[in-house]
mmCIF file of C-alpha atoms in Angstrom:
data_model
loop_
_atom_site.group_PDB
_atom_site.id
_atom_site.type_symbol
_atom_site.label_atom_id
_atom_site.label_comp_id
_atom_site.label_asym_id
_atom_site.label_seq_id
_atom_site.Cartn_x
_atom_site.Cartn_y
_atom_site.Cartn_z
ATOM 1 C CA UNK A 1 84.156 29.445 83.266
ATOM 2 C CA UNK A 2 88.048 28.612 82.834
ATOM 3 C CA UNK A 3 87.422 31.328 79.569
ATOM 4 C CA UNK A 4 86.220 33.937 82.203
ATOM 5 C CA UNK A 5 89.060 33.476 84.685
ATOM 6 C CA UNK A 6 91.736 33.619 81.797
ATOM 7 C CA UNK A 7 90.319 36.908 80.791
ATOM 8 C CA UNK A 8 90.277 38.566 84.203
ATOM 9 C CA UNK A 9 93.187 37.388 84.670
ATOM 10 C CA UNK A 10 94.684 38.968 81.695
ATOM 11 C CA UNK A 11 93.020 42.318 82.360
ATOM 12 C CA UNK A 12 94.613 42.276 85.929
ATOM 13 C CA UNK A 13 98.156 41.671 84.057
ATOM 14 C CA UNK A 14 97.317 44.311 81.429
ATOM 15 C CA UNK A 15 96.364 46.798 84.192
ATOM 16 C CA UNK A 16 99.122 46.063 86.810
ATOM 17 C CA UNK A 17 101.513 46.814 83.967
ATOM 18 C CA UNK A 18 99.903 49.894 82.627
ATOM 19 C CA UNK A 19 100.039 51.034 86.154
ATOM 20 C CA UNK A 20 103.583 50.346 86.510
ATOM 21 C CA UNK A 21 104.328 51.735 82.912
ATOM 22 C CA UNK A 22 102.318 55.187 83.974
ATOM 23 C CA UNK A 23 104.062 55.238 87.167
ATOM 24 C CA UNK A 24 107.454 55.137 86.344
ATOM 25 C CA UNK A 25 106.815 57.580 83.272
ATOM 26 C CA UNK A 26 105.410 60.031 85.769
ATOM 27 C CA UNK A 27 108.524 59.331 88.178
ATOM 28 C CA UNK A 28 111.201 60.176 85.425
ATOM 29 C CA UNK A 29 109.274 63.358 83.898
ATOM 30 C CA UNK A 30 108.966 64.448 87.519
ATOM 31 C CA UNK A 31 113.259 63.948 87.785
ATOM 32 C CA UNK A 32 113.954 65.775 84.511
ATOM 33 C CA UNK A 33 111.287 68.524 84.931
ATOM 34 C CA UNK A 34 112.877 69.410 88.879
ATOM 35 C CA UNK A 35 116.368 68.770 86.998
ATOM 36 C CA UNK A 36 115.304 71.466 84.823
ATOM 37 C CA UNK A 37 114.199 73.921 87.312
ATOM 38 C CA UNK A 38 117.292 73.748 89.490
ATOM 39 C CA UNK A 39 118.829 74.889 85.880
ATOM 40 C CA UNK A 40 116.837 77.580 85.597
ATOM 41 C CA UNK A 41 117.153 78.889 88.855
ATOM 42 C CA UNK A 42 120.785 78.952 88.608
ATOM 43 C CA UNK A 43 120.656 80.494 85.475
ATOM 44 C CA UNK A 44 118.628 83.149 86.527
ATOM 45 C CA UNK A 45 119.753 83.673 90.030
ATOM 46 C CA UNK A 46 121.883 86.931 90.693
ATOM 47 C CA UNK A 47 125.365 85.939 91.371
ATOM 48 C CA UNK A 48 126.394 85.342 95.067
ATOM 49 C CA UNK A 49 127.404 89.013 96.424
ATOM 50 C CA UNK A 50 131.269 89.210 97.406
ATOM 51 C CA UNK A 51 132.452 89.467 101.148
ATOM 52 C CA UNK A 52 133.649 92.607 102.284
ATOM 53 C CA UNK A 53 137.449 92.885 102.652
ATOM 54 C CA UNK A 54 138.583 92.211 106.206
ATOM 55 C CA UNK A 55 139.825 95.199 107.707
ATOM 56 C CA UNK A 56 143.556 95.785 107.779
ATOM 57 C CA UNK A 57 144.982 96.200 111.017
ATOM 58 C CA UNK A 58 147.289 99.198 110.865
ATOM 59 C CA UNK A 59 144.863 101.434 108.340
ATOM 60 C CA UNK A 60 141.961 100.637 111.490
ATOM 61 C CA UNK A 61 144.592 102.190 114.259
ATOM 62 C CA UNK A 62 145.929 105.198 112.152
ATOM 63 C CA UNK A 63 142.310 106.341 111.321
ATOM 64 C CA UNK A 64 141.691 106.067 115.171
ATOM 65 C CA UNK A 65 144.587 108.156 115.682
ATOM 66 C CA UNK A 66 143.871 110.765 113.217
ATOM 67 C CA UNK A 67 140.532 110.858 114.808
ATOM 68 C CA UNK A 68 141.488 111.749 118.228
ATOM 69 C CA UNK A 69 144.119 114.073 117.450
ATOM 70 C CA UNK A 70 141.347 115.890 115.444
ATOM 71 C CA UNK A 71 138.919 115.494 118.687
ATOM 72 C CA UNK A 72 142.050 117.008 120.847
ATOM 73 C CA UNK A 73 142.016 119.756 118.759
ATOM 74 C CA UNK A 74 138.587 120.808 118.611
ATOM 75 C CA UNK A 75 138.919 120.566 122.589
ATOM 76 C CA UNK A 76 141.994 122.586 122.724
ATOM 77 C CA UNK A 77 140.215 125.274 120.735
ATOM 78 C CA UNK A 78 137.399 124.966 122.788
ATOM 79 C CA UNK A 79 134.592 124.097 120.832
ATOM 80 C CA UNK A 80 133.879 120.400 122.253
ATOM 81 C CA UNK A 81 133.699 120.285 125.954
ATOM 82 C CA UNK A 82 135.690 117.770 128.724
ATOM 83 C CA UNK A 83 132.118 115.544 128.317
ATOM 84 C CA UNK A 84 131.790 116.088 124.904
ATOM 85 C CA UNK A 85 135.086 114.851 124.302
ATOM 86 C CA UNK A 86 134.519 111.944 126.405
ATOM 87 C CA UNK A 87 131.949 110.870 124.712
ATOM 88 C CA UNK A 88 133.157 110.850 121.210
ATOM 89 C CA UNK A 89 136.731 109.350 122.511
ATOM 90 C CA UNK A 90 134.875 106.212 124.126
ATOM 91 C CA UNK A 91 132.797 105.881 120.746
ATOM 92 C CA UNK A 92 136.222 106.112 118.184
ATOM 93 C CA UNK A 93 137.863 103.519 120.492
ATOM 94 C CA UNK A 94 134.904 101.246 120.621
ATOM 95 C CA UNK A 95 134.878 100.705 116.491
#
């Protein structure tokens, strides 16, 4: 009997350490492999798109003001009318 519990108890060691072998294999190829695939996604991932300028204060205002003295005009000469006018003076000064 003692011959029988030494060799169970042997197997048990062999397969608690085999499981702890295959474990921690699997845990490191798991680490490299997602290591790898952040890689390749940065590698093949379109570069980050640039932010638009701000816009400059003073070029804003003097494209405004061209703009209405254009929509004056077109009044004064009578092609938009008083509502017409209106409309597309509240819509340049809302931008």
């Amino acid at each position: 009997m003692p011959g029988l519990l030494r060799g169970v108890a042997r197997t048990a060691v062999v397969a608690g350490t085999a499981t702890a072998v295959s474990n921690r294999v699997s845990r490191r190829q798991a680490g490299r492999w997602a290591q790898q695939d952040v890689a390749a996604a940065e590698q093949y991932a379109p570069p980050p798109a640039a932010a638009p300028a701000p816009p400059v204060p003073g070029d804003d205002m003097s494209g405004k003001i061209a703009q209405l003295k254009e929509l004056g005009q077109l009044k004064e000469q009578g092609i938009l009318t008083e509502e017409e006018f209106a409309a597309q003076k509240s819509r340049i000064l809302a931008s």
